[in-house]
Short mmCIF file of C-alpha atoms in Angstrom, two decimals:
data_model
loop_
_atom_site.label_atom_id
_atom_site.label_comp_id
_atom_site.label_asym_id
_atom_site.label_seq_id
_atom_site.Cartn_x
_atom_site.Cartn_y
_atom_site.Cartn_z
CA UNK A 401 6.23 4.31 -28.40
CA UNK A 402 4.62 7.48 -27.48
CA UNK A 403 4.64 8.89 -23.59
CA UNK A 404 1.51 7.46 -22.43
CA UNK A 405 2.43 4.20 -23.42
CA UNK A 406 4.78 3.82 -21.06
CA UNK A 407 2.35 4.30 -18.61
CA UNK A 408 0.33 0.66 -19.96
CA UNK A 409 0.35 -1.87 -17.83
CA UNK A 410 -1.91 -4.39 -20.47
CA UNK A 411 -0.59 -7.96 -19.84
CA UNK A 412 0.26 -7.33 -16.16
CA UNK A 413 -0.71 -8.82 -13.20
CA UNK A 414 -0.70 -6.65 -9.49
CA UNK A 415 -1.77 -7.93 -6.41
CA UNK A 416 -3.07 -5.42 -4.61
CA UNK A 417 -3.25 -5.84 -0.44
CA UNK A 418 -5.36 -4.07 1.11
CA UNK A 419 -7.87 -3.08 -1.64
CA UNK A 420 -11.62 -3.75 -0.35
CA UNK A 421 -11.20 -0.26 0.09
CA UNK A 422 -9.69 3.40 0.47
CA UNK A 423 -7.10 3.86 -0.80
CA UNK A 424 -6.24 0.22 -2.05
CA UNK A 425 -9.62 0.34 -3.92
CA UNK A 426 -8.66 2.98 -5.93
CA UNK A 427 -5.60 1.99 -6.58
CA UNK A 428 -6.61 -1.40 -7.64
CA UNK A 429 -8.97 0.58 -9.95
CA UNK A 430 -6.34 2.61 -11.64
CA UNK A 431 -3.88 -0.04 -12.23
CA UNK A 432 -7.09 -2.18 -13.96
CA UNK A 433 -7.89 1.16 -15.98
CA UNK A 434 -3.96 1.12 -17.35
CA UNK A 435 -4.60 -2.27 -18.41
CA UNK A 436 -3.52 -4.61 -15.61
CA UNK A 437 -5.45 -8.04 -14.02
CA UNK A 438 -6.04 -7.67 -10.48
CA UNK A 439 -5.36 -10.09 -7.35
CA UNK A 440 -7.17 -8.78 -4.72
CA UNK A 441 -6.88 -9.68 -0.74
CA UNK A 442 -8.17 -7.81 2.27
CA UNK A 443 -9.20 -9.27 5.70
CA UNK A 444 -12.73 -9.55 5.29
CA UNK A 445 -12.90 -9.72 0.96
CA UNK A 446 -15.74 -11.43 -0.28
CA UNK A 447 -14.73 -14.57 -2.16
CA UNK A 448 -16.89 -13.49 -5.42
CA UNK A 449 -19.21 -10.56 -5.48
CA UNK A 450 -17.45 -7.83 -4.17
CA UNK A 451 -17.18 -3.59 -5.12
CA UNK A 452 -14.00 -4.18 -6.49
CA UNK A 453 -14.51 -6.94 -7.91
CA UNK A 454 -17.60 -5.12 -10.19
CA UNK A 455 -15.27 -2.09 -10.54
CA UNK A 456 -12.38 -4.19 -11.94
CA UNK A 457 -14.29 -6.35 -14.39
CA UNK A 458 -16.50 -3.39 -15.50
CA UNK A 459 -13.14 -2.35 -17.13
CA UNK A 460 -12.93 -5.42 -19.09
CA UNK A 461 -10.18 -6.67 -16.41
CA UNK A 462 -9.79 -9.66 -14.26
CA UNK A 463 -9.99 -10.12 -10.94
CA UNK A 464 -9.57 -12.86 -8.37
CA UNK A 465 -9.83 -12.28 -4.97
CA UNK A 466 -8.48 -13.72 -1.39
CA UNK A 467 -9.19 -12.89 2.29
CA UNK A 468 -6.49 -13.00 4.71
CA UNK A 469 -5.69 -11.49 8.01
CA UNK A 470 -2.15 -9.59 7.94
CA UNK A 471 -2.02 -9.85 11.65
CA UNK A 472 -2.05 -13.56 11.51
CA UNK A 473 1.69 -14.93 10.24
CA UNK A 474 0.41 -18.08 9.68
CA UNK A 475 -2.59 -16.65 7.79
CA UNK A 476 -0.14 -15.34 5.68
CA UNK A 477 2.03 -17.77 4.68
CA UNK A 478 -1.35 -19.83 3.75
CA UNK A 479 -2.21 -16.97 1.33
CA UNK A 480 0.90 -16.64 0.39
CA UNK A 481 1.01 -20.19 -0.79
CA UNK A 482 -2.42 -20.27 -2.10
CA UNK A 483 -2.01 -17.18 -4.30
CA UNK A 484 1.73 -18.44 -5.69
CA UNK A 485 0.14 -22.04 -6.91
CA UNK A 486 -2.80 -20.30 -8.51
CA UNK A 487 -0.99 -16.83 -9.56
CA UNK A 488 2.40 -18.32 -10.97
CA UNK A 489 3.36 -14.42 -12.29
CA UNK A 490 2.55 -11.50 -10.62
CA UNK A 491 3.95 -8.52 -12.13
CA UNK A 492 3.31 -5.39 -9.73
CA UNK A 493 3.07 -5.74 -5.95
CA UNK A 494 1.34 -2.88 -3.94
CA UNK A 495 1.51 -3.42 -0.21
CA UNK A 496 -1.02 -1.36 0.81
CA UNK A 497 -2.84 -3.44 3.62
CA UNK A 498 -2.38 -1.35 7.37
CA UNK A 499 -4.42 -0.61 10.18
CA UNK A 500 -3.92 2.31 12.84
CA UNK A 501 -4.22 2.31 16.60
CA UNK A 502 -4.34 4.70 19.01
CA UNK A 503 -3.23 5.74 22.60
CA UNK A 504 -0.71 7.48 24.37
CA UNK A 505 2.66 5.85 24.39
CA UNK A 506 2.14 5.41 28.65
CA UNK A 507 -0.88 3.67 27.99
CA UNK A 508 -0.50 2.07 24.54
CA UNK A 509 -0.72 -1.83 25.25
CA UNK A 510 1.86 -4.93 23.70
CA UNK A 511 -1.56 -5.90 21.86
CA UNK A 512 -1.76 -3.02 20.32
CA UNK A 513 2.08 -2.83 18.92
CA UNK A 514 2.27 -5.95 18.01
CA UNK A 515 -0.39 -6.15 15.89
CA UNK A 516 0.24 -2.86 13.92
CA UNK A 517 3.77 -4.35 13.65
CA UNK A 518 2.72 -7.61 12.61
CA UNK A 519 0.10 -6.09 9.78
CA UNK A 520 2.03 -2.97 9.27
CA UNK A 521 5.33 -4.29 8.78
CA UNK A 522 6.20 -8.01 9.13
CA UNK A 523 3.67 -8.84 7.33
CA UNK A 524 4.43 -6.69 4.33
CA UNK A 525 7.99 -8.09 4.63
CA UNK A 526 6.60 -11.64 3.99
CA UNK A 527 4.94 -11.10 1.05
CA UNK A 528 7.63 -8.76 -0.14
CA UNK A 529 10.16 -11.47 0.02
CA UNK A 530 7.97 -14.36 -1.36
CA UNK A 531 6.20 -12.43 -4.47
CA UNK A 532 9.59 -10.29 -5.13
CA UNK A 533 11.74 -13.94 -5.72
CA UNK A 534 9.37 -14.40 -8.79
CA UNK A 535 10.17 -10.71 -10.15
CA UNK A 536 14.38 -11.27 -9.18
CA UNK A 537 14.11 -14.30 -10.81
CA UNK A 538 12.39 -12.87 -14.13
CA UNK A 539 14.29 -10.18 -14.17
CA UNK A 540 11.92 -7.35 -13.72
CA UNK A 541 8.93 -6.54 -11.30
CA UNK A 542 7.17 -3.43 -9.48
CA UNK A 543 6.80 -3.10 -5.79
CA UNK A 544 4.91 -0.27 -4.28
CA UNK A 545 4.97 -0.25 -0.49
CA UNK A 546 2.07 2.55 1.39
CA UNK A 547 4.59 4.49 4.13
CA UNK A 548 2.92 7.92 5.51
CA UNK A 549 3.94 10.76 7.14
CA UNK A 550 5.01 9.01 9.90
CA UNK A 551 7.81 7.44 7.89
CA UNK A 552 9.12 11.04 8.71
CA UNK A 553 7.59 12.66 11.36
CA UNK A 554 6.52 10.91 14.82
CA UNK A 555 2.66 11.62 14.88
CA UNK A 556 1.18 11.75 17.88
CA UNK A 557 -0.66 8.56 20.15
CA UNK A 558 0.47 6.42 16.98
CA UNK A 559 3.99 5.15 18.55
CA UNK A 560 3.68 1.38 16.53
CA UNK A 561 2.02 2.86 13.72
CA UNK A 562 5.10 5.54 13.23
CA UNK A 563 7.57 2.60 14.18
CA UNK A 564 6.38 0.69 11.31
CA UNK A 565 5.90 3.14 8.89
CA UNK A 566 9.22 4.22 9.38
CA UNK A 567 10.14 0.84 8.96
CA UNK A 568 8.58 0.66 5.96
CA UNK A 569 10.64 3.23 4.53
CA UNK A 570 14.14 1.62 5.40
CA UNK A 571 12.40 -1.83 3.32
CA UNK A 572 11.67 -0.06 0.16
CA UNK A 573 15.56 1.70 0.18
CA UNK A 574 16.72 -1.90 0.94
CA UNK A 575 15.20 -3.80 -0.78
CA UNK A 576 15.63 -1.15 -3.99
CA UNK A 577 19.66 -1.64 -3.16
CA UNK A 578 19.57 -5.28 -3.26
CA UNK A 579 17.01 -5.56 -6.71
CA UNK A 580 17.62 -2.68 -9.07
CA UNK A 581 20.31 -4.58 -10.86
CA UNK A 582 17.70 -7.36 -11.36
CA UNK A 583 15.29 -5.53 -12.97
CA UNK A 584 13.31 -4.99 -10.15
CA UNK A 585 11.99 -1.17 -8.66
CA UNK A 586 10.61 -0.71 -5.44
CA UNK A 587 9.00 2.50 -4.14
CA UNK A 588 7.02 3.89 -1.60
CA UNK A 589 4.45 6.26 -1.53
CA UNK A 590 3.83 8.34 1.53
CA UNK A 591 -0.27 9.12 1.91
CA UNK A 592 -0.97 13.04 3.74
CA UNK A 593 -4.28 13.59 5.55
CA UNK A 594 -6.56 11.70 3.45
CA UNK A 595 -10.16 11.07 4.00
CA UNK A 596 -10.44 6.96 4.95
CA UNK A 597 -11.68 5.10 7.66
CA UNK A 598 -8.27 5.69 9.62
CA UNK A 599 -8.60 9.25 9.83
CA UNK A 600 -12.29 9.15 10.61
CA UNK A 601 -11.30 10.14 14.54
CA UNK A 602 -8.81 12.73 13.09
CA UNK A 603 -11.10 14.88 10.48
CA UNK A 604 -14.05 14.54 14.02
CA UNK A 605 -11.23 16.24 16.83
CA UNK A 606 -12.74 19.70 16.79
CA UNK A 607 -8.98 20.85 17.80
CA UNK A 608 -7.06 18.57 15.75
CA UNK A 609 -9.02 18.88 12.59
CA UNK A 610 -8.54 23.09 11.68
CA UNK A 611 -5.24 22.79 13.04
CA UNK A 612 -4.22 20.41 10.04
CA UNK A 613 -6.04 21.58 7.49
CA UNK A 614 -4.19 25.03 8.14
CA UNK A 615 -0.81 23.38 7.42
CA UNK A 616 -2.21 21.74 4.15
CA UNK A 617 -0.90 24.15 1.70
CA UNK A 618 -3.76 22.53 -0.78
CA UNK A 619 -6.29 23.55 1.78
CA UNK A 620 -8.13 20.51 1.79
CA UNK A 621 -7.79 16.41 3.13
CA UNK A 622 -6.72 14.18 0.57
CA UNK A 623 -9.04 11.56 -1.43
CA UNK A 624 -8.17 7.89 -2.30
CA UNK A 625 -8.65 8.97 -6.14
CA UNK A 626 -5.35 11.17 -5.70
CA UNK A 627 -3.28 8.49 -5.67
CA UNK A 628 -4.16 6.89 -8.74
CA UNK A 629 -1.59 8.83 -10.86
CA UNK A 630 1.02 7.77 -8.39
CA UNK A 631 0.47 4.30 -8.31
CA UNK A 632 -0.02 3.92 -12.44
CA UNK A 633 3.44 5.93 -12.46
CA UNK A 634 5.49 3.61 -9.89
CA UNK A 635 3.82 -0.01 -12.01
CA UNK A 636 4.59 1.27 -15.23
CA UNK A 637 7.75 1.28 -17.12
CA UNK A 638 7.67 5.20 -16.84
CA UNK A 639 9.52 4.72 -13.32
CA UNK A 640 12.14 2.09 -15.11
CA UNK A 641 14.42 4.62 -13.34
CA UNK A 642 12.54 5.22 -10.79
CA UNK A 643 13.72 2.89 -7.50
CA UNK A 644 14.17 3.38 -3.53
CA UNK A 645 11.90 6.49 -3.91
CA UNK A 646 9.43 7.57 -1.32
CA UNK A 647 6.56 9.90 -3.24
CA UNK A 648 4.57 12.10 -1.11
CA UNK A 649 0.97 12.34 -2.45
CA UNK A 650 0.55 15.63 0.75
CA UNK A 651 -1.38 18.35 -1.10
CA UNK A 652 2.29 19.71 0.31
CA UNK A 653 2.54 19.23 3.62
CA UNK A 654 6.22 17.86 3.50
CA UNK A 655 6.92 21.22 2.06
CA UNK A 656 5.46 23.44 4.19
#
């Protein structure tokens, strides 16, 4: 087996959360371009017709797709119990579905933490738990979670968002203590500045804006398309050894 085989994924199955798009849309693209079938699920995915539905297929992949609302537990465990009767293997989990909100910790509301917590955290827990007994079972599986920056640092008018995503980081080393011995890794990786719809407000501050790019050693905000190398990497038997690992995909800012 040469090098880049062990970055194949044909045969495979990841569900992808999250992936309508950003940065779950490309990585759903990359893992279909190694070779992998795609479940999809977002909160507002089109049941057939969708972008990455055509991207995924127009790379001789599969694709099936569900909706589901992360901040809804019980919508959760529906999908969960949906996708498990008509998905009886899924190889590679990425939990990449999130939202952000902000406001000043004095004025951030309970509606507002709990539902990043919920989407951000419990949610990804869930499915986590219920997908990973297949893979412990088995004997082998991939689980990518999305943490951030935040996993480390404490951001700023984000308090739940930086609660979960630190959270987030604590689930992948725990979860990698319990499962490496079965066969199963589980990594994070930790998004910089990238250009999505949740930095939109971010890359318009006039103040805020300059002030990050400065600290970007790569001089310039992130795209989704940078993390498909990361994602191939952590669902591919190149990470075998790879497990409780948080990547930063920064353009260096960790380093700085």
């Amino acid at each position: 087996m040469s090098v880049l085989d062990l970055f194949r994924l044909d045969g495979k199955t990841a569900l992808v959360t999250g992936c309508r798009r950003g940065i779950g849309k490309a990585m759903a693209i990359a893992l279909a371009e190694a070779g992998a079938d795609i479940v999809g699920v977002s909160r507002t995915l089109e049941a057939a017709g969708s972008e990455i539905e055509k991207e995924v297929l127009a790379r001789g992949r599969k694709f099936r797709g569900y909706a589901c609302d992360f901040k809804d537990r019980a919508a959760v465990r529906a999908f969960l119990a949906r996708v498990l009767a008509e998905v009886p293997v899924v190889d590679i989990l990425v939990n990449n579905a999130g939202i952000i909100l902000r406001k000043p910790a004095v004025e951030h509301p309970d509606e507002y933490w709990d539902e990043v917590i919920e989407t951000n955290l419990n949610a990804q827990w869930l499915v986590s738990r219920e997908i990973g007994k297949g893979m412990v079972e088995r004997g082998a599986g991939k689980i990518v979670f999305t943490a951030s920056l935040l996993t480390f640092q404490g951001g700023i008018t984000v308090p739940g968002y930086a609660a979960s995503k630190g959270a987030i980081g604590q689930l992948t080393k725990a979860l990698a203590n319990e499962w490496a011995a079965r066969g199963v890794q589980v990594n994070a990786i930790a998004p910089g500045y990238i250009a999505t719809d949740n930095t939109t407000a971010l890359r318009a501050d006039p103040v805020r804006n300059p002030a990050i790019l400065a600290r970007i050693p790569a001089g310039r905000w992130g795209n989704p398309e940078d993390f498909m190398g990361a994602v191939v990497y952590l669902a591919s038997p190149a990470s075998d050894y790879v497990t409780g690992t948080i990547l930063t995909v920064d353009g260096g800012w960790m380093g700085r």
